[in-house]
XYZ file of C-alpha atoms in Angstrom:
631
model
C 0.000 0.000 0.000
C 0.911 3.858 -0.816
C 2.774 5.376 2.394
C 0.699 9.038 2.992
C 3.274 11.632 3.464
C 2.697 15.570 4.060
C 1.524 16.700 0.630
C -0.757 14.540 -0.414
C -3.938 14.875 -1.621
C -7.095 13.139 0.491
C -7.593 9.361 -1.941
C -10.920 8.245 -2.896
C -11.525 5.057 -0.973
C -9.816 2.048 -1.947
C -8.294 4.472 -4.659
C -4.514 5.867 -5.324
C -3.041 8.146 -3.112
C -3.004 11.275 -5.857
C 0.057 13.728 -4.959
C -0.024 17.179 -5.794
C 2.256 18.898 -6.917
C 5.005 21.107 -5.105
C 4.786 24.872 -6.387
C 8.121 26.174 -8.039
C 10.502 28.300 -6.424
C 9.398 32.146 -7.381
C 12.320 34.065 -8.846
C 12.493 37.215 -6.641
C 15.608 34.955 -4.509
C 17.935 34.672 -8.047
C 16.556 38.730 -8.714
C 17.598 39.686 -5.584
C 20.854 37.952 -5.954
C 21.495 39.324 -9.273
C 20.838 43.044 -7.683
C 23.302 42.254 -4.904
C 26.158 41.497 -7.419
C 25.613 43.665 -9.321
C 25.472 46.648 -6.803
C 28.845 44.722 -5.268
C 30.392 45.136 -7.873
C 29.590 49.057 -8.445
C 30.374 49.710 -4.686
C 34.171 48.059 -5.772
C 34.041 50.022 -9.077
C 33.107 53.092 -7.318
C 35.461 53.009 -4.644
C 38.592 51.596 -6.651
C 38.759 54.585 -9.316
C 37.872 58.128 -8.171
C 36.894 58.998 -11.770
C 32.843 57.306 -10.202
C 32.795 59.658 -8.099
C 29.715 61.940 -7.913
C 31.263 65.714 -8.774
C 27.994 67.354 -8.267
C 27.920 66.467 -4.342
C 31.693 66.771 -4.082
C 31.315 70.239 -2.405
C 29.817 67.827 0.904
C 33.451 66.268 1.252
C 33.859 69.197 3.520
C 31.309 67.431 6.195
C 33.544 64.743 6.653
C 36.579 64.582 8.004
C 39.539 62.720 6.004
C 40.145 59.747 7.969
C 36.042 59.073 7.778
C 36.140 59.611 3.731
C 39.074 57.387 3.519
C 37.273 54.224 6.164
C 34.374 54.738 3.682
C 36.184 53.862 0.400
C 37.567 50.929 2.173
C 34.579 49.786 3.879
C 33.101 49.886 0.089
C 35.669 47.650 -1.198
C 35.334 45.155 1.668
C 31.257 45.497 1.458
C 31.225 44.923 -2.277
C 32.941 42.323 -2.090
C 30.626 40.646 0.464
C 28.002 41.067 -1.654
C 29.042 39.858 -4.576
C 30.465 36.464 -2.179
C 26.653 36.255 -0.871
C 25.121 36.599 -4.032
C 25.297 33.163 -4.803
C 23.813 32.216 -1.646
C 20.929 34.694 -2.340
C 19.894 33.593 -4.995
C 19.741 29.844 -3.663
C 17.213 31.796 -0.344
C 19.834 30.685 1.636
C 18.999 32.112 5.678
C 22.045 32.944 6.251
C 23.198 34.885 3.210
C 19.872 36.997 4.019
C 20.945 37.996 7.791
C 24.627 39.149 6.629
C 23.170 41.088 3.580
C 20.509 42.768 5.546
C 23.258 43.593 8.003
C 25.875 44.852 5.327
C 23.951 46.683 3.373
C 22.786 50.203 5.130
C 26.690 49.562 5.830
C 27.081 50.233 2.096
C 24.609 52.490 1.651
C 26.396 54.850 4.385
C 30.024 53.862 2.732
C 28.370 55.295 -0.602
C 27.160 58.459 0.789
C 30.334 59.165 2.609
C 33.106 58.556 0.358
C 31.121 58.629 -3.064
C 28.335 61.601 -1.669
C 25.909 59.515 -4.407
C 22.581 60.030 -1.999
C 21.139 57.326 -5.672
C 24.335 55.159 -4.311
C 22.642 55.019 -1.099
C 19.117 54.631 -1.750
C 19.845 51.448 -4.270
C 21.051 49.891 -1.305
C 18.415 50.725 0.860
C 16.153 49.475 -1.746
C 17.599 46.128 -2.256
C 17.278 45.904 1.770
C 13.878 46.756 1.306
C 12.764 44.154 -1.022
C 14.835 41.442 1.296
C 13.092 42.848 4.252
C 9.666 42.265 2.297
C 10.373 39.004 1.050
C 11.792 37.779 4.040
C 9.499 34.184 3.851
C 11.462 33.533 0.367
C 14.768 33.010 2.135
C 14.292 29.779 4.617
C 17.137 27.668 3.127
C 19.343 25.840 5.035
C 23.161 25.924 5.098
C 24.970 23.330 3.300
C 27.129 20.535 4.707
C 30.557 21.801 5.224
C 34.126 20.876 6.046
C 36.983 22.926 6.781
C 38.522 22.114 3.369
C 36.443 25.531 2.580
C 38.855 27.886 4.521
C 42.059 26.622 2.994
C 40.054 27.308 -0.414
C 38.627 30.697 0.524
C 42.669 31.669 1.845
C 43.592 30.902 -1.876
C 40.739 31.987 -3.910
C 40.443 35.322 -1.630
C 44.339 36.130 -1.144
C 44.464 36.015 -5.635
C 41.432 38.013 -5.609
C 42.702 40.601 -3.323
C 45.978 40.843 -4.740
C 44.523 41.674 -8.213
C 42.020 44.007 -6.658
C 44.927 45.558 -4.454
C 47.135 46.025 -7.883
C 44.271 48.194 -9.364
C 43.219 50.035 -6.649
C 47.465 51.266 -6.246
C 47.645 52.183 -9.703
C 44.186 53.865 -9.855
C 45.917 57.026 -8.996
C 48.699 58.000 -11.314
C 48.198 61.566 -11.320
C 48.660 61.434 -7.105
C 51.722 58.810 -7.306
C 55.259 60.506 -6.050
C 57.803 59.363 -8.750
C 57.474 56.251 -10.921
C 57.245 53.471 -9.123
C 57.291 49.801 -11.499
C 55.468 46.801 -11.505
C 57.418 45.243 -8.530
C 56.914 48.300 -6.112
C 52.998 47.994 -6.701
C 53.572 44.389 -5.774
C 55.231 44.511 -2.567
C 52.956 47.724 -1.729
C 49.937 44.997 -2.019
C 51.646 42.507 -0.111
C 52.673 45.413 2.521
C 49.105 47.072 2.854
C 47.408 43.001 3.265
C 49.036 43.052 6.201
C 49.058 46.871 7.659
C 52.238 48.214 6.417
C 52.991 51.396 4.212
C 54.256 49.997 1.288
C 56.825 51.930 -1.015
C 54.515 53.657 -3.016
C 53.840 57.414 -2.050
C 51.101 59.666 -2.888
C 51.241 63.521 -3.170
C 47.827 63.390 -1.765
C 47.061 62.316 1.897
C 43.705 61.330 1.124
C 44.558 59.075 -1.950
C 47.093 57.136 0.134
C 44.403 56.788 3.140
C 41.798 55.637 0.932
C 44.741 53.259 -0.965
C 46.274 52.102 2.478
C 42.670 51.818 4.093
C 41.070 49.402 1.248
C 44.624 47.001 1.363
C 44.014 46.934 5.529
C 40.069 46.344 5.590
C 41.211 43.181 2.591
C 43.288 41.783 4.243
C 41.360 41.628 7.268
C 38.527 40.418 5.381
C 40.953 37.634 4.500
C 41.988 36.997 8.048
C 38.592 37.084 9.347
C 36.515 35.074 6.713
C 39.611 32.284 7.201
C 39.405 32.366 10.740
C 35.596 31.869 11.060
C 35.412 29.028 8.159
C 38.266 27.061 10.164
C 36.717 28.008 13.947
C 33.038 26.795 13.335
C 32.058 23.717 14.089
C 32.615 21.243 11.353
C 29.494 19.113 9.714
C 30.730 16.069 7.467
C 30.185 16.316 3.763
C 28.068 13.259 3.760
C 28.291 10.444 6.297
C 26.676 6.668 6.270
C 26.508 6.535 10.180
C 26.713 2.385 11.406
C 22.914 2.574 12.177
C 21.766 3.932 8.660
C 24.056 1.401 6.858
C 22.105 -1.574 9.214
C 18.763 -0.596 8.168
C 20.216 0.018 4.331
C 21.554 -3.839 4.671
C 18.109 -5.283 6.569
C 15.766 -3.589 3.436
C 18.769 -4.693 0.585
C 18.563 -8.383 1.986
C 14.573 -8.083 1.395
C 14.671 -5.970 -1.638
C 17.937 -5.538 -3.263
C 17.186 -8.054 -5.914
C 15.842 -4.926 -7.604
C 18.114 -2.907 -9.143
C 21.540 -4.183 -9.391
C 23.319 -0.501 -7.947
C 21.427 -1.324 -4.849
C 24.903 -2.408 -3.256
C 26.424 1.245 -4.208
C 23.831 2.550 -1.482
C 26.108 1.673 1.116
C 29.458 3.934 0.043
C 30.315 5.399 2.911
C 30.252 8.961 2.049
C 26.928 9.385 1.087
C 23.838 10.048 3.184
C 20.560 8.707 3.512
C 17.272 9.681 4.211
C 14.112 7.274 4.931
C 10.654 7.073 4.197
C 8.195 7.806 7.088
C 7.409 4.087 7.374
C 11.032 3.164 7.330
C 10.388 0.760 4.140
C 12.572 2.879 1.505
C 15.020 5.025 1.392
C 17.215 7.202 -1.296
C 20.826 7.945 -0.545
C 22.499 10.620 -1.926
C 25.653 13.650 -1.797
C 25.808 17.086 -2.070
C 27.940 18.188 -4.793
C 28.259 21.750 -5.453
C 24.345 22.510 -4.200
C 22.967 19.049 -6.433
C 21.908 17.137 -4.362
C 22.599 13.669 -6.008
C 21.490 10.404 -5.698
C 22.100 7.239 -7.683
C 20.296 4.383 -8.850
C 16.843 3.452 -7.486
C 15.577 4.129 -4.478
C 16.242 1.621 -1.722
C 13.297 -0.855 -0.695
C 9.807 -1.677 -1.263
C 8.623 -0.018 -4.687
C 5.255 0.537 -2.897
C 7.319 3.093 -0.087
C 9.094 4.791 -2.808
C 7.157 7.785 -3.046
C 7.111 8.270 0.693
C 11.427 8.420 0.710
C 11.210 10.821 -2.798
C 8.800 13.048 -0.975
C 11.550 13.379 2.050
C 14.679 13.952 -0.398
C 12.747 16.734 -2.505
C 11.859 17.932 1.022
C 15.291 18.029 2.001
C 16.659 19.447 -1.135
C 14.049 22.102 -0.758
C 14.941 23.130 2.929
C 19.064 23.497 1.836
C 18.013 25.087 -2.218
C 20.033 22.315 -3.341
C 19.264 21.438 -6.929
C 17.840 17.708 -6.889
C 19.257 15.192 -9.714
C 19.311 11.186 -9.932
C 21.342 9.314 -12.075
C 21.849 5.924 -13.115
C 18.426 4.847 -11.928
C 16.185 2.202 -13.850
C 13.284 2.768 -16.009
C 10.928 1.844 -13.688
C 12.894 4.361 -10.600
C 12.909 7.018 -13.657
C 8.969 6.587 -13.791
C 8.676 6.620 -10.357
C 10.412 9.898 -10.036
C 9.211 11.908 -12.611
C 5.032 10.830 -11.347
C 5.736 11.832 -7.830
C 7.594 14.994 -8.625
C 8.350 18.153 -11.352
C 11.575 16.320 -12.688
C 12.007 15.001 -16.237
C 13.972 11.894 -17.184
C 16.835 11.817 -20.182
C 18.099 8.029 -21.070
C 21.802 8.496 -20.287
C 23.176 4.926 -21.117
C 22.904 1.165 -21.411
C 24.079 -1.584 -18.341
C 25.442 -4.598 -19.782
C 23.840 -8.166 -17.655
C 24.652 -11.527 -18.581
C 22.967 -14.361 -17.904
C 25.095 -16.785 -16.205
C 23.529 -19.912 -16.997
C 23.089 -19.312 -20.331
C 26.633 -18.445 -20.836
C 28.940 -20.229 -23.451
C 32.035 -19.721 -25.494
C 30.639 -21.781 -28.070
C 29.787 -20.501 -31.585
C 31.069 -18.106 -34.151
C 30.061 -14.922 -32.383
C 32.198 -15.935 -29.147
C 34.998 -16.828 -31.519
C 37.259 -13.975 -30.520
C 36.737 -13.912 -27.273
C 37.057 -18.240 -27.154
C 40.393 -17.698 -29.145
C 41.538 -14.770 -26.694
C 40.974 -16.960 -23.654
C 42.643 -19.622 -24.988
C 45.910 -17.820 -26.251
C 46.143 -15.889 -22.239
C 45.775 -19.735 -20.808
C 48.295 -20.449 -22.768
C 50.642 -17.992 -21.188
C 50.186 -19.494 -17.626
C 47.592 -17.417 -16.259
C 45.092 -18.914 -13.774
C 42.432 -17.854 -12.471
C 40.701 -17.743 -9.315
C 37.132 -17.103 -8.516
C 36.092 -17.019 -4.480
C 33.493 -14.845 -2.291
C 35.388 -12.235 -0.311
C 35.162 -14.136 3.021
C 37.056 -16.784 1.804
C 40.154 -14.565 1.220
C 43.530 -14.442 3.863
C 44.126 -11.041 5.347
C 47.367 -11.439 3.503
C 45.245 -11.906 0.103
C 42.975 -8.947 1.023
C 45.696 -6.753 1.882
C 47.650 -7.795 -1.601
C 44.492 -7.111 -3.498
C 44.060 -3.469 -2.017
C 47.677 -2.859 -2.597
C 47.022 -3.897 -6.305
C 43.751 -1.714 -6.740
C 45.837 1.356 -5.745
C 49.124 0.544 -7.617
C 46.722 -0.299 -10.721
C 44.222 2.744 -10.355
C 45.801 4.444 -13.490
C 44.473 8.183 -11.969
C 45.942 10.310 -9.448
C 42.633 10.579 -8.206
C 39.784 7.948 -6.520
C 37.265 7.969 -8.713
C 33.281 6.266 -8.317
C 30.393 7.129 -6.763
C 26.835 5.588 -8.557
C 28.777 1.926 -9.501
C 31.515 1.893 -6.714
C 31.712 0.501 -3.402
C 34.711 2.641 -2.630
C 35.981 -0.376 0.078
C 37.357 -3.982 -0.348
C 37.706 -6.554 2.112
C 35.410 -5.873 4.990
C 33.801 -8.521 7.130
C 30.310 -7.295 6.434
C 31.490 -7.587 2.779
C 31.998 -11.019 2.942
C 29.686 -12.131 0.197
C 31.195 -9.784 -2.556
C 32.767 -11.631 -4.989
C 36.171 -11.623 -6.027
C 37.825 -12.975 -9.414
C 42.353 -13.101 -9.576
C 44.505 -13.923 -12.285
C 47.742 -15.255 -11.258
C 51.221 -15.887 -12.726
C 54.708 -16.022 -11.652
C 56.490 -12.660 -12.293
C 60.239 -12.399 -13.586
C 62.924 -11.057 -12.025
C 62.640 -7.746 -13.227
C 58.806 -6.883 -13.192
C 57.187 -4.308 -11.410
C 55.455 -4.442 -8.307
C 57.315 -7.432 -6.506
C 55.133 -7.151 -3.113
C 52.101 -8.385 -5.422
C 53.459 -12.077 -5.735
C 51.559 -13.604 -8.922
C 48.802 -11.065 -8.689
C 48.210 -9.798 -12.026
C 44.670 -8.661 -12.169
C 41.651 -8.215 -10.340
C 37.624 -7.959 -10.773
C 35.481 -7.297 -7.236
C 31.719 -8.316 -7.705
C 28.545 -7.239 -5.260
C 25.710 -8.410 -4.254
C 22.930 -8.438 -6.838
C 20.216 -9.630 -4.538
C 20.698 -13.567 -3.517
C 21.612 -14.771 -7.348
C 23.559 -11.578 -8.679
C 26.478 -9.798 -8.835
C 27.401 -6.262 -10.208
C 30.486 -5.722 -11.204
C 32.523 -2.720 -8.978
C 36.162 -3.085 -9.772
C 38.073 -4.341 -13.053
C 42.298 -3.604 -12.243
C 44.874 -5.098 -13.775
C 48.454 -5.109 -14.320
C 49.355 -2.466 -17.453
C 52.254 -4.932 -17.524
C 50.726 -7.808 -18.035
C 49.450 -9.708 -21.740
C 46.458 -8.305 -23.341
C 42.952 -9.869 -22.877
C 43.314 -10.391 -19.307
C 40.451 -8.604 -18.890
C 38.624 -11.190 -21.052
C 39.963 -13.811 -19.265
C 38.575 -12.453 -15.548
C 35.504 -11.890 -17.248
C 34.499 -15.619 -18.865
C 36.084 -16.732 -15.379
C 33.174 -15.158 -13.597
C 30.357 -15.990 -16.027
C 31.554 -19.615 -16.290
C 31.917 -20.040 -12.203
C 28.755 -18.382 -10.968
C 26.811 -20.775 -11.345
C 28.619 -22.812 -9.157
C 28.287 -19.720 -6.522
C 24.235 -19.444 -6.840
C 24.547 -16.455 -9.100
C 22.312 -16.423 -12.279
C 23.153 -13.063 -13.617
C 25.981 -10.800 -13.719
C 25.967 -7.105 -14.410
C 28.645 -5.877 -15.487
C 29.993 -2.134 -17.344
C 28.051 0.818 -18.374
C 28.039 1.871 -21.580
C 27.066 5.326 -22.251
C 24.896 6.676 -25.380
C 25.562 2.692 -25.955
C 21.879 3.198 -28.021
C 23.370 6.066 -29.957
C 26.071 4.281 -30.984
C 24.496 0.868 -32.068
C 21.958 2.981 -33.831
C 24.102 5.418 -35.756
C 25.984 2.305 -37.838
C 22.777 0.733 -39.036
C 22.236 0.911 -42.131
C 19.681 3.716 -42.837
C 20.559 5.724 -39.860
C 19.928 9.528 -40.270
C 21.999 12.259 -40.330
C 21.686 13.854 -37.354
C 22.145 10.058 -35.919
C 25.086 9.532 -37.778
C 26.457 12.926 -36.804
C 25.469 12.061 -33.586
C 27.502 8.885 -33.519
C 30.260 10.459 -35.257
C 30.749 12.956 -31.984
C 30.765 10.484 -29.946
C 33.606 8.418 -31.841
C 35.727 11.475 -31.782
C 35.205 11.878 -27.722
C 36.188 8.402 -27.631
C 39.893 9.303 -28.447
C 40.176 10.215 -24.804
C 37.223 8.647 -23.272
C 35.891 5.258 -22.933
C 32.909 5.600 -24.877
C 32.863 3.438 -27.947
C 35.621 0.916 -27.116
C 33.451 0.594 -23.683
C 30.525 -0.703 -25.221
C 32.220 -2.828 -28.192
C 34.241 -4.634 -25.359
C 30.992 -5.168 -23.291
C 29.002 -6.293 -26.594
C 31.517 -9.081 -26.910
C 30.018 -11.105 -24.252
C 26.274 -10.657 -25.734
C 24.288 -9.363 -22.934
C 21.339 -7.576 -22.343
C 21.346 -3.899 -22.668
C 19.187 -2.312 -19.775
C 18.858 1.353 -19.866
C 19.523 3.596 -17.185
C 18.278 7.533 -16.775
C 19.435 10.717 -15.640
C 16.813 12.333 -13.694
C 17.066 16.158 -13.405
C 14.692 19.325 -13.096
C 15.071 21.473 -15.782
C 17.508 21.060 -19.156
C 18.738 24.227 -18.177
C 20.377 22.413 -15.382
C 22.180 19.982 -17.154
C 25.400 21.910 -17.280
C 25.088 22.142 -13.540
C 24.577 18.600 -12.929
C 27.135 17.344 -15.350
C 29.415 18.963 -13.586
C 28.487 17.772 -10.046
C 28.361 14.056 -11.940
C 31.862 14.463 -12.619
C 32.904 15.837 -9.101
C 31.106 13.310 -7.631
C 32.711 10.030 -10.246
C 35.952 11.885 -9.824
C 36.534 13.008 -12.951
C 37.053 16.617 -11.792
C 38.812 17.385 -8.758
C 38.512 20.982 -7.166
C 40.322 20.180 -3.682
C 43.595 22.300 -3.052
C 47.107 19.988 -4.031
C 48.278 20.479 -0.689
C 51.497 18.780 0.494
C 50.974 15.408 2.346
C 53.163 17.696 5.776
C 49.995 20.361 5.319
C 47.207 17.999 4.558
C 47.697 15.940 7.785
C 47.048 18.814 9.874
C 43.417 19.181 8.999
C 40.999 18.479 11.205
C 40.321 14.805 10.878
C 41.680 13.670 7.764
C 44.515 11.761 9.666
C 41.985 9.552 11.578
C 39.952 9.275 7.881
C 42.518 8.174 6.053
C 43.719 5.500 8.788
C 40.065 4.081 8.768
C 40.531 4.228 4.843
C 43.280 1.483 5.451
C 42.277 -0.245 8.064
C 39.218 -1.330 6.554
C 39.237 -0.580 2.820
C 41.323 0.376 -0.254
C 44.716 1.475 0.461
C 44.631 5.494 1.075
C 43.521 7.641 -2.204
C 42.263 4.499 -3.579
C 38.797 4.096 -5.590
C 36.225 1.960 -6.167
C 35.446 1.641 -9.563
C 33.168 4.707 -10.941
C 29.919 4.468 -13.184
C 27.525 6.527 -14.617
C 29.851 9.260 -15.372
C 29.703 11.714 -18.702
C 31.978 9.856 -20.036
C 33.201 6.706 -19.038
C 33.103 4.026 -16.488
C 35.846 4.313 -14.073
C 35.537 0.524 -13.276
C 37.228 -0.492 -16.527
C 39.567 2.292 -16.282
C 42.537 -0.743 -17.883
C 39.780 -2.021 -20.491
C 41.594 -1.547 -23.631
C 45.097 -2.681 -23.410
């Protein structure tokens, strides 16, 4: 039966539950963002070159004294600046962003009477405060999870934005300068002024080297003091599976997870999770740059579904994050577009074999039979066991070998990867090895006659999805191959009857587009995506996945609006790890933020080997998890 949730509609007995649906978001929160940048930016403007100025009020300069002119040219560099950092935030209706802007800005409407005399300055302010004042009810978003990876990036991103900002605002004043001073002066006058000093630049004027001097002190104090509160507040994790959520994930997977073969993926440990009001579904997701994203189905009874969507849009409403699924199922896809506004886009195909019905025989396995056969030859062997029945010593080799293998400098995985290998409570994962003796001079000695890996999950009780493919660059083409027929030909034998294994992306497009008849716009269609595959796995992806004749499942991309599809893309390939925005800092930095030591020791202790993935999946462009596909 339907789970009733807050927003729905009163049923007709014995009828469906009929949802309504959730009014849009109005637009005065992104015009009221827009305005703040905007007049940000003109208090910066105004305030950096005198030439702004308002000459017909000049003749009120006498009112104030110097020292007050030359605080309110640098209090409208620092306040422009705040507003144009908020803006963002504004036009998300974040709380917070609405507090500090209704606080800063009669600050910048006072800066723009003082310094600039502009009484239009001033009253654009107070009109933007008036219109957040009256629309006060549009701004009730939460703040985001946070970590305090976000001062080290504000130091950077601030410090190079000040810098430039303090180069213009020095040489803004040529007529005033004393002498000539170069390129290098200016630079060491920035670096002097961030931090209080008189630099060696000198002005004629007393005022123009105030109102320099004064704007280089109140940045870098807005550098110190936006650093200092981002590393002082109390941290919240990014996304965390807690030990309780990841029991009741595992109690409605061993009931359910037969589903959707991602199911499995639900448990990453850096996602979160919310639950249905009856506790009989659930959809787990991560915040990536303000999308909230979650991947594959929802977890649990289809018939509870709804009430766990109706939390997560809930939730993304509450924080303004933008809501996206990917890699769910055609039936998850048609859940989620009837219970809310999204729309669905078909992003790819999954490749599942059936495992009994599995043979090298004919002429359409002939490559792959004669591939097989020529890598036996070589004296590989291969191995095919559930997790549990692995050594420590084996477990530890095989985590050594994922990260010496990984190809990337980065992990990568997040809607097909399990991110961890070798846990007790992952005991029924399965895990395929190829073996042979390595020569004196090969690579990676502590390995023994490891030379290639594949780690399977749970598929419900008779399937397995494929998480990791690693091998050896070292070792003889059509290993892969090899691990592969391994698997299909042994699961029987381990109660599996179907295997999932890569995803192939725009697989339909591609298959289509060399028919004969195929369009043009197919064809050209096709044709793009042959030239991306020169550096992504796209078309040698799904030809090495058609080779073992499987069925092609599709899987969606859920989303809001197509406007947003830049947007989520780009969160997609955060979140795979295909694009990496954290700060290279070095390994004698790094270990003195706040819990990344203890992470990264929990990392080992009871999964990959540090800055090790998982495998990856539904990315934009290829699958992570056959990252050493195509020899």
């Amino acid at each position: 039966m339907s789970v009733h949730v807050a927003g729905d509609s009163p049923a007709r007995p014995g009828g469906p539950v009929r949802r309504r649906r959730l009014p849009r978001p109005t637009a005065v929160p992104g015009i009221i963002g827009t305005a703040a940048a905007v007049i940000g930016l003109l208090d910066v403007v105004s305030a950096v070159f005198p030439a702004f100025r308002n000459g017909r009020m000049h003749a009120l300069a006498a009112l104030f004294p110097g020292t007050v002119s030359s605080l309110a040219a640098a209090t409208s560099v620092v306040s422009g600046i705040l507003l144009l950092m908020l803006a963002h935030a504004l036009k998300r209706g974040k709380q917070r962003a609405w507090w500090a802007a209704v606080t800063l800005l009669p600050v910048a409407a006072a800066s723009q009477l003082i310094y600039r005399h502009s009484i239009f300055g001033a009253l654009v302010s107070l009109g933007l405060l008036a219109l957040l004042v009256r629309h006060r009810e549009q701004f009730t978003a939460l703040s985001d999870p946070r970590t305090r990876w976000r001062a080290a990036v504000n130091f950077v991103v601030l410090s190079a934005f000040a810098f430039a900002l303090g180069l213009v605002i020095t040489s803004a004043h040529p007529a005033a300068e004393s002498g000539d001073p170069g390129f290098t002066d200016r630079c060491r006058h920035v670096l002097f002024g961030l931090f209080g000093f008189e630099g060696p630049v000198r002005y004629t004027s007393d005022r123009v080297g105030d109102v320099v001097g004064y704007s280089l002190g109140g940045l870098g104090l807005l550098i110190a003091c936006s650093t200092a509160y981002l590393v002082l507040r109390p941290a919240r994790p990014v996304a965390e599976l807690s030990a309780a959520d990841e029991a009741r994930l595992r109690g409605l997977l061993a009931r359910h997870g037969a589903r959707d073969s991602l199911g499995h993926f639900a448990l990453r440990r850096d996602k979160s999770v919310v639950f249905s009001a009856s506790g009989k579904a659930a959809v787990c997701y991560r915040v990536v740059s303000g999308v909230a994203l979650a991947s594959g189905d929802p977890i649990g009874d289809v018939e509870a579904w709804p009430g766990a969507i109706d939390r997560f849009m809930a939730l993304a409403r509450a924080h303004a994050w933008l809501p996206a699924v990917v890699g769910c199922s055609e039936t998850g896809g048609e859940v989620w577009t009837r219970e809310t506004a999204l729309d669905a886009l078909e992003l790819g195909d999954e490749a599942i074999v059936d495992a009994a019905g599995f043979t090298l025989e004919g002429r359409a396995m002939r490559n792959v039979r004669q591939m097989v056969k020529r890598i036996e030859r070589s004296g590989y062997v291969c191995r095919v066991r559930r997790v549990r029945e692995l050594s420590e010593g084996e477990r530890r080799r095989v985590r050594l070998a994922a990260d010496a293998w990984r190809g990337t400098d980065t992990e990568r995985g997040f809607s097909m990867a399990l991110g961890r290998f070798g846990e007790d409570a992952d005991g029924d994962c399965v895990v395929v090895t190829a073996h042979k003796e390595r020569g004196p001079g090969d690579a990676h000695p502590e390995l023994g006659d490891l030379r290639a890996v594949l780690h399977f999950v749970p598929w419900g009780a008779d399937g397995m999805s494929l998480e990791l493919m690693r091998r050896d660059r070292a070792a003889d083409p059509g290993l892969n191959e090899l691990l592969i027929v391994a698997a299909l030909q042994q699961a029987p034998g381990l109660g599996v009857a179907r295997v999932s294994l890569n995803f192939a992306m725009f697989r339909s497009a591609l298959a289509r587009g060399e028919r004969i008849g195929a369009g043009p716009v197919l064809r050209g269609w096709r044709g793009l995506l042959v030239f991306l595959s020169r550096w992504f796995q796209i078309e040698s992806l799904y030809k090495f996945n058609a080779k073992f004749r499987p069925e092609w499942v599709p899987r969606f991309l859920v989303f809001p609006n197509s406007r947003d599809l830049p947007r989520i893309g780009f969160a997609i390939m955060q979140a795979e790890g295909f694009v990496t925005l954290a700060l290279p800092l070095p390994a004698a930095l790094q270990r003195f933020l706040p819990g990344r030591a203890g992470r990264l020791a929990h990392r080992e202790s009871c999964g990959y080997a540090a800055g090790t993935g998982g495998g990856g999946a539904a990315a934009p462009a290829q699958d992570p998890r056959t990252e050493s596909v195509v020899a």
